[in-house]
Coordinates of C-alpha atoms in Angstrom, one line a residue:
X818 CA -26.3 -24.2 6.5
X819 CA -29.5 -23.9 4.6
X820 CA -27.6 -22.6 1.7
X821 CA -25.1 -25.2 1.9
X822 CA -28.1 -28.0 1.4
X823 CA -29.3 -26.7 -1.5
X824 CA -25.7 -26.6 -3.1
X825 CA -26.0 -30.4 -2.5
X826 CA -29.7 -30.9 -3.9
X827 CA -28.9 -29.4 -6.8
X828 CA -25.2 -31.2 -7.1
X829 CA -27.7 -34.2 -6.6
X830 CA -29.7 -33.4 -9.1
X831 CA -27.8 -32.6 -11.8
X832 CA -25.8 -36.1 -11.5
X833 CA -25.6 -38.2 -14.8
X834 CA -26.5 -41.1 -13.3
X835 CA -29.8 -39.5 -12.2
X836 CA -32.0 -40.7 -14.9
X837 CA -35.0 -38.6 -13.8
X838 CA -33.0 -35.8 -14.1
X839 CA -32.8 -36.1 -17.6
X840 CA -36.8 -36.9 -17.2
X841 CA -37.1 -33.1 -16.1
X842 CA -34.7 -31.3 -18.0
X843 CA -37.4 -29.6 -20.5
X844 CA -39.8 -28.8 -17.2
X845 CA -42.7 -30.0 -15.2
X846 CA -45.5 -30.2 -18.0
X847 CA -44.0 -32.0 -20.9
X848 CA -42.1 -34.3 -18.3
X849 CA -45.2 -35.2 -16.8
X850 CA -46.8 -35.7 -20.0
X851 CA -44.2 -38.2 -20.9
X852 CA -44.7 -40.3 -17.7
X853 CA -48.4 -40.2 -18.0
X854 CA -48.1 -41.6 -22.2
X855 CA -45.3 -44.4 -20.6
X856 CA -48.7 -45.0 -18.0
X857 CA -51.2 -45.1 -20.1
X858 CA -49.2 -47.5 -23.0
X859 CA -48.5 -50.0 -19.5
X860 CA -52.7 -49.6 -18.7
X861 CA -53.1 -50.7 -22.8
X862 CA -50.5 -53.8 -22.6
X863 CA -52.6 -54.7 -19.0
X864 CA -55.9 -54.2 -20.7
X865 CA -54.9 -57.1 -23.3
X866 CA -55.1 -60.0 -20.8
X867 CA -58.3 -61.9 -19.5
X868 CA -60.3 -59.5 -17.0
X869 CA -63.0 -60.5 -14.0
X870 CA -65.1 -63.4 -14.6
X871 CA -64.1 -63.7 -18.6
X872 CA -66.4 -66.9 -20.0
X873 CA -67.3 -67.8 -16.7
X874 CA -71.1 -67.6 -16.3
X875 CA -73.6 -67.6 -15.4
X876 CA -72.7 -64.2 -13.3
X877 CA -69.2 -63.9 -15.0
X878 CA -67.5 -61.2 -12.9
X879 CA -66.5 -57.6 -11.8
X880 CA -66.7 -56.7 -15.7
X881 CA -69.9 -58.3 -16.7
X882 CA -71.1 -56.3 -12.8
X883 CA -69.6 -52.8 -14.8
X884 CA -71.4 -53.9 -18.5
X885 CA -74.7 -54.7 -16.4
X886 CA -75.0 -51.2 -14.5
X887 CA -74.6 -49.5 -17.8
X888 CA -77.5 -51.7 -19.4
X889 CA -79.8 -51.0 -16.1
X890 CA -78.8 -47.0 -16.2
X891 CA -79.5 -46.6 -20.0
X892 CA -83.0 -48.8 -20.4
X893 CA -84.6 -47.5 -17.2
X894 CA -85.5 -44.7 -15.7
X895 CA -83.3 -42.9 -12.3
X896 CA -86.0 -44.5 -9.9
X897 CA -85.8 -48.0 -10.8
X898 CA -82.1 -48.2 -10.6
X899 CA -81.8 -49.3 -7.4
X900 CA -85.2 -51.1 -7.0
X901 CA -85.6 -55.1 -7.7
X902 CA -88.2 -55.7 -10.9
X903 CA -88.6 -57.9 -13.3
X904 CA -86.4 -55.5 -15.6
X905 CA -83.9 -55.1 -12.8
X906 CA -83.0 -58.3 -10.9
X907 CA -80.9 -57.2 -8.1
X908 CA -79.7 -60.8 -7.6
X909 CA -78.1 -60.3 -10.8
X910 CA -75.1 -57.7 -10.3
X911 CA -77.6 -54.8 -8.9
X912 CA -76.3 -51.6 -8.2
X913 CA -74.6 -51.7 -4.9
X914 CA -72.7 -48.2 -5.2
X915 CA -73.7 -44.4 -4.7
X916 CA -75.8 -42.4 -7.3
X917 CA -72.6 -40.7 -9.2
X918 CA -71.2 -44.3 -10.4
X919 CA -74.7 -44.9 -11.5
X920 CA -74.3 -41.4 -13.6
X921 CA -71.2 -42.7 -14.7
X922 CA -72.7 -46.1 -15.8
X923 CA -75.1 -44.1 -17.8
X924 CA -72.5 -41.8 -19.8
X925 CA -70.8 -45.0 -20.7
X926 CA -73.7 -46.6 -21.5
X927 CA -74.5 -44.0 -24.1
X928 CA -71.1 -44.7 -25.5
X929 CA -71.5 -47.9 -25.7
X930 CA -75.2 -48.3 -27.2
X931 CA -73.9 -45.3 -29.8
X932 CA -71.4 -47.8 -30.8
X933 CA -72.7 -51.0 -30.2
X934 CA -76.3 -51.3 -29.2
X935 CA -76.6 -54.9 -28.3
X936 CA -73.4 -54.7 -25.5
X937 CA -76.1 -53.2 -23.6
X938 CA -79.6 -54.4 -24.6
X939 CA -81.7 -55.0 -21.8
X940 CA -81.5 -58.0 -20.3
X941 CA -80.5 -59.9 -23.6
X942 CA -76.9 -58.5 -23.5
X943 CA -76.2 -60.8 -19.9
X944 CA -72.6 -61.7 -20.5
X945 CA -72.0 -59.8 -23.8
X946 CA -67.9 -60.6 -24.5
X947 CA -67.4 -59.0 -28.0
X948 CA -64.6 -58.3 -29.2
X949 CA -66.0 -54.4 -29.8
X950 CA -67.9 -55.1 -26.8
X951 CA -64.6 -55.3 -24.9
X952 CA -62.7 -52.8 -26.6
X953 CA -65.1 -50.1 -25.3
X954 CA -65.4 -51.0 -22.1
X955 CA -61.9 -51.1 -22.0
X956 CA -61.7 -47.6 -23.0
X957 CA -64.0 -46.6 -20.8
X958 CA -61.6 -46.7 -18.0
X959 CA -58.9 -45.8 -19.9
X960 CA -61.0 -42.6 -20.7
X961 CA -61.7 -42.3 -16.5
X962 CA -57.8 -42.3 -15.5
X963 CA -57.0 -39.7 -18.0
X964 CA -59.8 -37.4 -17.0
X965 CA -59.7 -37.7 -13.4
X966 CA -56.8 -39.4 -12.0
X967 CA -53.9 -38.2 -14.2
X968 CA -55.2 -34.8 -13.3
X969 CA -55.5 -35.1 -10.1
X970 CA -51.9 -36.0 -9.6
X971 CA -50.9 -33.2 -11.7
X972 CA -52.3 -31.1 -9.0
X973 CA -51.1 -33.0 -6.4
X974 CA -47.3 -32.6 -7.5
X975 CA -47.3 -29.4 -8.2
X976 CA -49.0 -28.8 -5.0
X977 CA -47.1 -31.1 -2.6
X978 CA -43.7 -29.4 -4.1
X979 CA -44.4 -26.0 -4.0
X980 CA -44.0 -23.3 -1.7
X981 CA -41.1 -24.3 1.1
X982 CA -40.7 -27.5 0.0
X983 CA -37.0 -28.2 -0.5
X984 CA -35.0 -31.1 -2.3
X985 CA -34.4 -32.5 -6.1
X986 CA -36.3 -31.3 -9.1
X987 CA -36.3 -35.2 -10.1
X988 CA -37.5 -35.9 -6.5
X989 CA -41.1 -35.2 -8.2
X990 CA -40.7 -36.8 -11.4
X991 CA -39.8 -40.3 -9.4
X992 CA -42.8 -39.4 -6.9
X993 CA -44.9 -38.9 -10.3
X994 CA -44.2 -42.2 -11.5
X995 CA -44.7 -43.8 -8.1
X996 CA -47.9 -42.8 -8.7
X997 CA -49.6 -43.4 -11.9
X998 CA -47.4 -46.7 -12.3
X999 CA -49.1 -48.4 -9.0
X1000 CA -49.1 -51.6 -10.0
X1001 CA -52.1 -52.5 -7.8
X1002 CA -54.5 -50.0 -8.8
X1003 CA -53.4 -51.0 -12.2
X1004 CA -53.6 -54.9 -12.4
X1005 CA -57.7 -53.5 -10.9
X1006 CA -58.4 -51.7 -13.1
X1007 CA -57.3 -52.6 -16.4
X1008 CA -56.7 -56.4 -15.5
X1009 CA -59.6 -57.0 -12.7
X1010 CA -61.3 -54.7 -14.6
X1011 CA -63.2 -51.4 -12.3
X1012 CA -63.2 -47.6 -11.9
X1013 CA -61.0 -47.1 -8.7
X1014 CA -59.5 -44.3 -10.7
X1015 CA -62.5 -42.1 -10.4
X1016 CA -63.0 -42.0 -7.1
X1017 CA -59.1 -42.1 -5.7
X1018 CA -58.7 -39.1 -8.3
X1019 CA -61.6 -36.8 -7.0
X1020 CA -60.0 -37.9 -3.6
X1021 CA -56.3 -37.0 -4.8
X1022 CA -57.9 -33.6 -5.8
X1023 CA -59.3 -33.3 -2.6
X1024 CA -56.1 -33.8 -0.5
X1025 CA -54.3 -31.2 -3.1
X1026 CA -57.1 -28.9 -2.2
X1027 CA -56.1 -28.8 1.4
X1028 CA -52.3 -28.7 0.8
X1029 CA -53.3 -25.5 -0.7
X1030 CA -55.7 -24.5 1.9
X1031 CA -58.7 -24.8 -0.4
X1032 CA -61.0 -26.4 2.4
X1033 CA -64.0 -25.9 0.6
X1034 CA -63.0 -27.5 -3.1
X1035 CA -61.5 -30.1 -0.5
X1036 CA -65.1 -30.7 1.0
X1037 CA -66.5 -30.7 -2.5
X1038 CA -64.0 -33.0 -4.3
X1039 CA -64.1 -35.2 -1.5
X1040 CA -67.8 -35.4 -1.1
X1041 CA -68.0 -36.3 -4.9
X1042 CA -65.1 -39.3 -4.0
X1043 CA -67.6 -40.5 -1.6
X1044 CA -70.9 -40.5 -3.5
X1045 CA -68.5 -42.2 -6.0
X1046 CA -67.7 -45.0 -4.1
X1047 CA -68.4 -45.5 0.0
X1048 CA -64.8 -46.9 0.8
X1049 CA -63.5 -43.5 0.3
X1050 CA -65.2 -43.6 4.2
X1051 CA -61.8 -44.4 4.8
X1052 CA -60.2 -41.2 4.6
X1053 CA -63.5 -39.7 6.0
X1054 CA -61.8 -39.3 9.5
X1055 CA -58.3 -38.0 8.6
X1056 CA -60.2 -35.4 6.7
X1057 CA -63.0 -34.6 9.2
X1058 CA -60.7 -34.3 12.1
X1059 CA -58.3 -31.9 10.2
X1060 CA -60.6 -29.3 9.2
X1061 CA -62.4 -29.6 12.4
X1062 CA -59.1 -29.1 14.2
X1063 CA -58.4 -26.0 11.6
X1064 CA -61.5 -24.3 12.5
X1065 CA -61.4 -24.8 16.0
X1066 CA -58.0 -22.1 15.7
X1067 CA -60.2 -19.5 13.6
X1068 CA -61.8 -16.6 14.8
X1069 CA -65.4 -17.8 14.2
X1070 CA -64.9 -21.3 14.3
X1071 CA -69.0 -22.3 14.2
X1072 CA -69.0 -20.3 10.8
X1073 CA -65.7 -22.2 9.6
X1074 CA -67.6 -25.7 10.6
X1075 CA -71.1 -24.5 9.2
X1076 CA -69.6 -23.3 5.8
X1077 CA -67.8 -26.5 5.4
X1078 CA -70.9 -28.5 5.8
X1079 CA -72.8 -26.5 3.7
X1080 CA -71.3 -27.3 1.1
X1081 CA -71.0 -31.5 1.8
X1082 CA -74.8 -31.2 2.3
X1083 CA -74.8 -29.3 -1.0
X1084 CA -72.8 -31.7 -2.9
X1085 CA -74.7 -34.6 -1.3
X1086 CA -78.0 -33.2 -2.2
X1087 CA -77.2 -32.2 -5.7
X1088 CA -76.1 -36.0 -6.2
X1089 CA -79.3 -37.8 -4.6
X1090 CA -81.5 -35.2 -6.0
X1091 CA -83.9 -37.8 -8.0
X1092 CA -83.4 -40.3 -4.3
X1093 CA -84.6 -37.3 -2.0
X1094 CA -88.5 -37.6 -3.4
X1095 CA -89.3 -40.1 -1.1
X1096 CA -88.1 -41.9 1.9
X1097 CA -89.0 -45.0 0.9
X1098 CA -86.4 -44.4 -2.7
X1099 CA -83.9 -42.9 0.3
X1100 CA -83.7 -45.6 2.0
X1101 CA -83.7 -48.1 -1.0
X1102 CA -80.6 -46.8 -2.6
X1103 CA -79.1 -46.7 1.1
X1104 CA -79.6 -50.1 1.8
X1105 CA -78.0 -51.2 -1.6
X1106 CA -74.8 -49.6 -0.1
X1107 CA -74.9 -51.3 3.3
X1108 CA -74.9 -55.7 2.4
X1109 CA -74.5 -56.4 6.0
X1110 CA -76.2 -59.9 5.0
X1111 CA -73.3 -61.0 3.1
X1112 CA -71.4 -61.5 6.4
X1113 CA -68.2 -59.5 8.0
X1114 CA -66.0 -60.9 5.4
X1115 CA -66.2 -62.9 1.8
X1116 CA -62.7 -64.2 0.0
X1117 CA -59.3 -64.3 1.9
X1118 CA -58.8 -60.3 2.7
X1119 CA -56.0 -59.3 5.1
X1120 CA -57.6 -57.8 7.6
X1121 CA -58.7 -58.4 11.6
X1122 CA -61.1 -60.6 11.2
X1123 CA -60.8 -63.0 8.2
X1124 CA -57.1 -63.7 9.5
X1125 CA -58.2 -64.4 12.9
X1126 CA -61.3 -67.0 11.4
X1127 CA -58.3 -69.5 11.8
X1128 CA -58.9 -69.4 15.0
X1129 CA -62.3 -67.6 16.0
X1130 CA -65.7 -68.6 14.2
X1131 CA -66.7 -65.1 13.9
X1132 CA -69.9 -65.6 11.9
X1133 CA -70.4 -68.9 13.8
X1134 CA -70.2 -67.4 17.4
X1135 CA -71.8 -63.9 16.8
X1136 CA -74.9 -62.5 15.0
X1137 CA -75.1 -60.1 12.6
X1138 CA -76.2 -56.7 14.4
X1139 CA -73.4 -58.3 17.4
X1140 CA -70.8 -58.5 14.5
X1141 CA -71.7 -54.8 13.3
X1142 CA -71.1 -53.4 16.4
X1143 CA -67.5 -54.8 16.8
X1144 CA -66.1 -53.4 13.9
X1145 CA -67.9 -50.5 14.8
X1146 CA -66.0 -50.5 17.9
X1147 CA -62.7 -51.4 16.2
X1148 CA -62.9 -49.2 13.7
X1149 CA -63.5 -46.2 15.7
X1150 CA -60.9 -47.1 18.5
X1151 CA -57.9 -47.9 15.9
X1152 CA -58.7 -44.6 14.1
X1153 CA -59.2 -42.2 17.2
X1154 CA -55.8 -41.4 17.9
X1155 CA -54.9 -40.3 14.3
X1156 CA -58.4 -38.0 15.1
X1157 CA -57.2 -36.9 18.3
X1158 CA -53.6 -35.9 17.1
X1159 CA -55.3 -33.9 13.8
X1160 CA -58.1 -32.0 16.0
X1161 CA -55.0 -30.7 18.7
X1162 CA -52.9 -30.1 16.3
X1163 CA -53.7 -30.0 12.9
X1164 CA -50.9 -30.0 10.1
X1165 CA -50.5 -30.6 6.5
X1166 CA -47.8 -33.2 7.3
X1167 CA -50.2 -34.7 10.1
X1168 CA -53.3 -34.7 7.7
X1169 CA -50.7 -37.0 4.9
X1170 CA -50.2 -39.3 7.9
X1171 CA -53.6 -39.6 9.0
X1172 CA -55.3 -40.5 5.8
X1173 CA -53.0 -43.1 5.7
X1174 CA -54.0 -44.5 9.5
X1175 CA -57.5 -44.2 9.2
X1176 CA -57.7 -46.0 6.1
X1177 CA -55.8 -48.9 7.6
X1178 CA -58.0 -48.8 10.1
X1179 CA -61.1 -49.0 8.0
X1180 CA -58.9 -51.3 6.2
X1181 CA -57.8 -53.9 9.5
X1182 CA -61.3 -53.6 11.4
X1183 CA -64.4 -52.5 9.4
X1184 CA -67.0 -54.6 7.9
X1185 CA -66.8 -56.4 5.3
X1186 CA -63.5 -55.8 3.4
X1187 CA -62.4 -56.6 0.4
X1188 CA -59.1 -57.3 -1.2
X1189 CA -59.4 -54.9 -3.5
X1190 CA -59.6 -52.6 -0.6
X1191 CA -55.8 -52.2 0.3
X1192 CA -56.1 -49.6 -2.9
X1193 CA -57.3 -47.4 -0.6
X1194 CA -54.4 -47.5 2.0
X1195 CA -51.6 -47.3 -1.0
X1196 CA -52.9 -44.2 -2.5
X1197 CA -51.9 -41.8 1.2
X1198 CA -48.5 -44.2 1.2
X1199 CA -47.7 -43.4 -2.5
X1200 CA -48.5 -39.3 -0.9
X1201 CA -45.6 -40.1 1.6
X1202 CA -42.9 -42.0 -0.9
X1203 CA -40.5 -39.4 -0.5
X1204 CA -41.0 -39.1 3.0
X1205 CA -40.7 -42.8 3.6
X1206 CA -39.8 -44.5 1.0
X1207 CA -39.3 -47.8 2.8
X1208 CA -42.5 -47.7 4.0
X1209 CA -44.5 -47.4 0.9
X1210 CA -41.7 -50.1 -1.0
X1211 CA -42.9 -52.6 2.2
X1212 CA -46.6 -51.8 1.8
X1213 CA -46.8 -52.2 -2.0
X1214 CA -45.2 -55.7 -1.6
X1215 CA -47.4 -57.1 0.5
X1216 CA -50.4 -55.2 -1.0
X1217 CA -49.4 -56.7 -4.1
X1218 CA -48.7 -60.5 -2.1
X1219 CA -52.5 -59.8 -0.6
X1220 CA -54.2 -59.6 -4.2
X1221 CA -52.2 -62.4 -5.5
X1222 CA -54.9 -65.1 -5.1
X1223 CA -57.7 -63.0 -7.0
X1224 CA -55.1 -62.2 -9.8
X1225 CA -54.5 -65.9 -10.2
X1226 CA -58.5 -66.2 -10.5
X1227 CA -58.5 -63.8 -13.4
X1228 CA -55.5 -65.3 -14.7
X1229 CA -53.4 -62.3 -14.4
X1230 CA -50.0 -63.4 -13.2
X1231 CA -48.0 -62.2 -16.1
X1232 CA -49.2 -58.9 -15.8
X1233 CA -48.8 -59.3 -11.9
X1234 CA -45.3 -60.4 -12.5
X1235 CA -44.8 -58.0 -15.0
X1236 CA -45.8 -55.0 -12.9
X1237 CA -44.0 -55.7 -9.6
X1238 CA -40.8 -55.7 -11.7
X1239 CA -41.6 -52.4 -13.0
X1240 CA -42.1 -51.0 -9.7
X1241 CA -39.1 -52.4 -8.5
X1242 CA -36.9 -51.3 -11.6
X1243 CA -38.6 -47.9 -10.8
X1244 CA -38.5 -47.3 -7.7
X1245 CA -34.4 -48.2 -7.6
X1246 CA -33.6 -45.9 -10.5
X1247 CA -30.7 -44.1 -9.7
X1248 CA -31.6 -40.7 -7.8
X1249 CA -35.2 -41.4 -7.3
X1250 CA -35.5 -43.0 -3.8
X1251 CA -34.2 -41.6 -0.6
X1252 CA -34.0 -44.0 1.9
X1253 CA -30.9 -42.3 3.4
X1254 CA -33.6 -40.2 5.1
X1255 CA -36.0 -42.7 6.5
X1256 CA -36.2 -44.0 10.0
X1257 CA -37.9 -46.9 8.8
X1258 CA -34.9 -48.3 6.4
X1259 CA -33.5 -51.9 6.4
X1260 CA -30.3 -49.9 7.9
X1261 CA -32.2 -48.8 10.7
X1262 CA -33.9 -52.8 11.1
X1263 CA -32.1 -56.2 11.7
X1264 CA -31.7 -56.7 8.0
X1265 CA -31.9 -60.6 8.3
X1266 CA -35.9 -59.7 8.8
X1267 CA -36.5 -58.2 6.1
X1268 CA -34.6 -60.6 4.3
X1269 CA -36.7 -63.4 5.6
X1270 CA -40.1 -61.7 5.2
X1271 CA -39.5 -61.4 1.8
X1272 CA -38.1 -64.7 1.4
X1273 CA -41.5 -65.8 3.4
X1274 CA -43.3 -63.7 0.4
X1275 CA -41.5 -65.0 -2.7
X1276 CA -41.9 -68.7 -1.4
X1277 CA -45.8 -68.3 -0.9
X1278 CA -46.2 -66.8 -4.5
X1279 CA -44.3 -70.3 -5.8
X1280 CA -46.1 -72.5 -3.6
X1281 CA -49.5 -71.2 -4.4
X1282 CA -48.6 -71.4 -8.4
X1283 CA -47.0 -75.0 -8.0
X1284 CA -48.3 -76.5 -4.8
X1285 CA -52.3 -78.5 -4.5
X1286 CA -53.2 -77.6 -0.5
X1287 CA -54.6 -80.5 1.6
X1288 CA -58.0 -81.8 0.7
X1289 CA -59.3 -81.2 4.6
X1290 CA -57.4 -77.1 4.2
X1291 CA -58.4 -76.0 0.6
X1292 CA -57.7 -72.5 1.6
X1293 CA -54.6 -73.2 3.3
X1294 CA -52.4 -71.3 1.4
X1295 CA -54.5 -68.3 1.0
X1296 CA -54.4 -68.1 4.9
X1297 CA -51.0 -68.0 5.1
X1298 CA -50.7 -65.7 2.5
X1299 CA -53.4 -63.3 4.8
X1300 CA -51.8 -63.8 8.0
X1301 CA -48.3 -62.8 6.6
X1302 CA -49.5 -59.7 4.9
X1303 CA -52.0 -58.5 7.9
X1304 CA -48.7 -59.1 10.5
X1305 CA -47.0 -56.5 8.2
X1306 CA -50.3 -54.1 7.8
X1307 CA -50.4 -54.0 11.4
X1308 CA -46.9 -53.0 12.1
X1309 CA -46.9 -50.4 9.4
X1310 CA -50.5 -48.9 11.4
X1311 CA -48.4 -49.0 14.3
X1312 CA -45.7 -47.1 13.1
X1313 CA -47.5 -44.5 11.2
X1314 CA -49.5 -43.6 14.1
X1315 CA -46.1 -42.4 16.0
X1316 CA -44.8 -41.1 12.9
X1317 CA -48.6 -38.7 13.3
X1318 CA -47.6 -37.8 17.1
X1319 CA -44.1 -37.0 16.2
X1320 CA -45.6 -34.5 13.6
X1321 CA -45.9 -32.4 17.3
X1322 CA -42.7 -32.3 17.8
X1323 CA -41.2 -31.6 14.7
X1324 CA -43.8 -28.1 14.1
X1325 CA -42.8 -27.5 17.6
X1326 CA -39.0 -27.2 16.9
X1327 CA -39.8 -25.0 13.5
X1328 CA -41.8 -22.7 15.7
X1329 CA -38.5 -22.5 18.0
X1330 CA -36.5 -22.0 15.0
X1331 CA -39.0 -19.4 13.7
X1332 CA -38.8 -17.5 16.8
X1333 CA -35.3 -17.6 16.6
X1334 CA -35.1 -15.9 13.0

């Protein structure tokens, strides 16, 4: 039987309508090479439209926030990075992430001052748009995904297909794609205009560390994702309760556990080194990473509690601390049983499953979310695109619907537009896609659904371009636009979670089988 399905894989594969057969053909290195140059020359075209906050002071936007932290890294000392002075107004785009994006502010900073000097003068380059000016900062990420993420995936692939793995040699090359062609961490980056791609790569490093069962480069890529950016706290408990779950079954489990940590307090400490002087500088940088004053939410996010404003006055009925504790609470209680299932039975499978339900979680419930935030969701769903195709097809729609408003701000819909037909002319390439093997497929679904849903989608995205909302509902249309895509967020949590317990079931019946044997 066994031999009989790979007869039919490679049958499959060999078709010559399977076009990423013939991306394969001359092996995994130069094929993946040729993706990654087709990538990179869609990240250029991107790069070429209008970005966050482009001649619109006085503040401007997420790129002026990027230029600002390079200026404040280069002209002052490691100390006074995170502290408000008159050469560092935090009102003014202040540092609000961990140390290792301030590091990474300062090597492009250098770059940029070796270049251009007066992109990042102290406080007379506020709002520098050069055309130079521009051109490097645009490198600059273009730089990041080519050292870190593109890498990252390389490992991932060649890690997630390895060993037992069965099924088409141009399974990976569509899953490769999938991958570095995500139009939403694209249109962010390179449109939006951030560094996503750093920490989502040390975390794709991470996750190919423990597919491989390197727990300890897993610990340490991971720890680095975190000090990178604090939403990577979002796959902190799928990755906690696995390798607490896989020590638990080793002989000296306490060791296990107090090795791992050693090297997360390592890593931490290596990274806050100059931070660890004093309290006082500890707990300065810390509470730059925490704006609990700005409120639960800011812009139109699809999550919990901005969709269910229409309703409830959160920040009118409930304090601060009051508000803090709630998504506390709903954090921790959407996320346990993904926690629960990894720490009883902990699997690889599981693990993929659980990154993705505990960063919907964070995602749905935690505080103060931002749109830019469903990023971190896609990345464990573009991990299981072969597994469920349907699934991650659904989420990148409405991950892509969900960001629609802010790409309209940065006046970014061609690119938008641009990149969601890509995806789709992608991901229905003949012999990439698998559907025929997932449970969550339109066949398995009253199709009419889907059909509307989408319709639902498609008719928002016109309205919004074409349509003024009512004087007394200015934000009309972005609610809807919420509420539609956090209905379909919350399904998809709902069914991942049981796709997690049914993990049991399935290593249960390859024990059987291995008993068997």
């Amino acid at each position: 039987m066994e031999k009989r399905k790979r007869t039919n894989a490679l049958k499959d594969d060999v078709n010559e309508d399977n076009i990423w057969w013939l991306v394969v053909q001359r092996g995994l290195a130069p094929s993946f090479i040729s993706i990654s140059l087709f990538a990179l020359l869609v990240r250029v075209a991107v790069s070429l439209h209008p970005y966050s906050g482009a001649g619109k002071p006085p503040k401007y936007g997420d790129f002026e926030a990027q230029r600002h932290w390079m200026e404040i890294t280069i002209n002052l000392p490691a100390s006074e990075w995170y502290r408000n002075s008159t050469a560092n107004d935090l009102s003014y785009w202040g540092l609000d992430y961990p140390p290792l994006t301030a590091y990474q502010s300062y090597i492009h900073g250098l770059i940029l001052r070796n270049f251009l000097p007066d992109s990042v003068s102290l406080q007379t380059s506020h709002g520098h748009e050069s055309y130079l000016g521009k051109l490097l900062m645009r490198w600059t990420v273009l730089s990041s995904d080519v050292l870190m993420l593109f890498p990252a995936v390389f490992y991932f692939i060649v890690v997630y297909y390895s060993g037992s793995r069965t099924g088409c040699k141009s399974d990976w090359a569509w899953h490769v794609a999938m991958i570095l062609l995500n139009p939403c961490l694209i249109l962010i980056d390179h449109g939006h205009f951030q560094y996503n791609c750093i920490s989502l790569g040390l975390t794709i490093g991470a996750v190919a560390a423990i597919l491989s069962d390197k727990d300890l480069l897993a610990c340490f890529l991971f720890s680095l994702a975190l000090n990178h950016k604090q939403m990577c706290a979002y796959f902190a408990p799928a990755f906690f309760s696995y390798l607490l779950g896989k020590c638990l079954r080793r002989r000296n489990p306490l060791l296990e556990v107090l090795k791992l940590g050693f090297v997360v307090i390592g890593t931490f400490s290596i990274v806050w080194w100059p931070y660890l002087q004093s309290v006082d500088a500890f707990l300065q940088v810390l509470s730059r990473l925490a704006p609990f004053e700005r409120g639960i939410y800011e812009d139109y996010v699809a999550n919990f509690w901005c969709t269910s404003s229409v309703l409830i006055k959160w920040k009118r009925l409930f304090t601060i601390p009051s508000l803090k504790l709630l998504s506390l609470g709903a954090t921790v209680s959407a996320s346990l049983p993904s926690m629960v299932q990894q720490i009883w039975a902990p699997s690889k499978q599981g693990f993929l499953y659980g990154l993705l339900n505990s960063s919907l979680s964070f995602y749905l419930f935690s505080y103060q979310v931002h749109e830019k935030s469903i990023l971190l969701p896609l990345l464990p769903a573009s991990f299981l695109a072969i597994d469920e195709p349907f699934l991650f097809k659904w989420m990148m729609h409405y991950a892509l619907l969900s960001m629609f408003p802010l790409m309209c701000r940065d006046e970014l819909i061609l690119p938008y537009i641009s990149l969601s037909a890509l995806f789709i002319l992608l991901y229905y390439a003949p012999g990439g896609r698998k559907e025929k093997r997932d449970a969550l497929s339109p066949s398995n679904l009253k199709s009419f659904v889907v059909v509307f849903l989408v319709l639902c989608s498609l008719v928002l995205h016109v309205v919004y371009l074409v349509v003024s909302p009512p004087e007394k509902y200015p934000f009309l249309f972005e609610a809807m636009i919420m509420l539609l895509c956090f209905s379909q967020f919350l399904f998809i949590t709902g069914y991942t979670n049981i796709k997690q317990w049914m993990t049991l079931k399935d290593s249960a019946l390859k024990n059987k089988e291995k008993k068997h044997l």
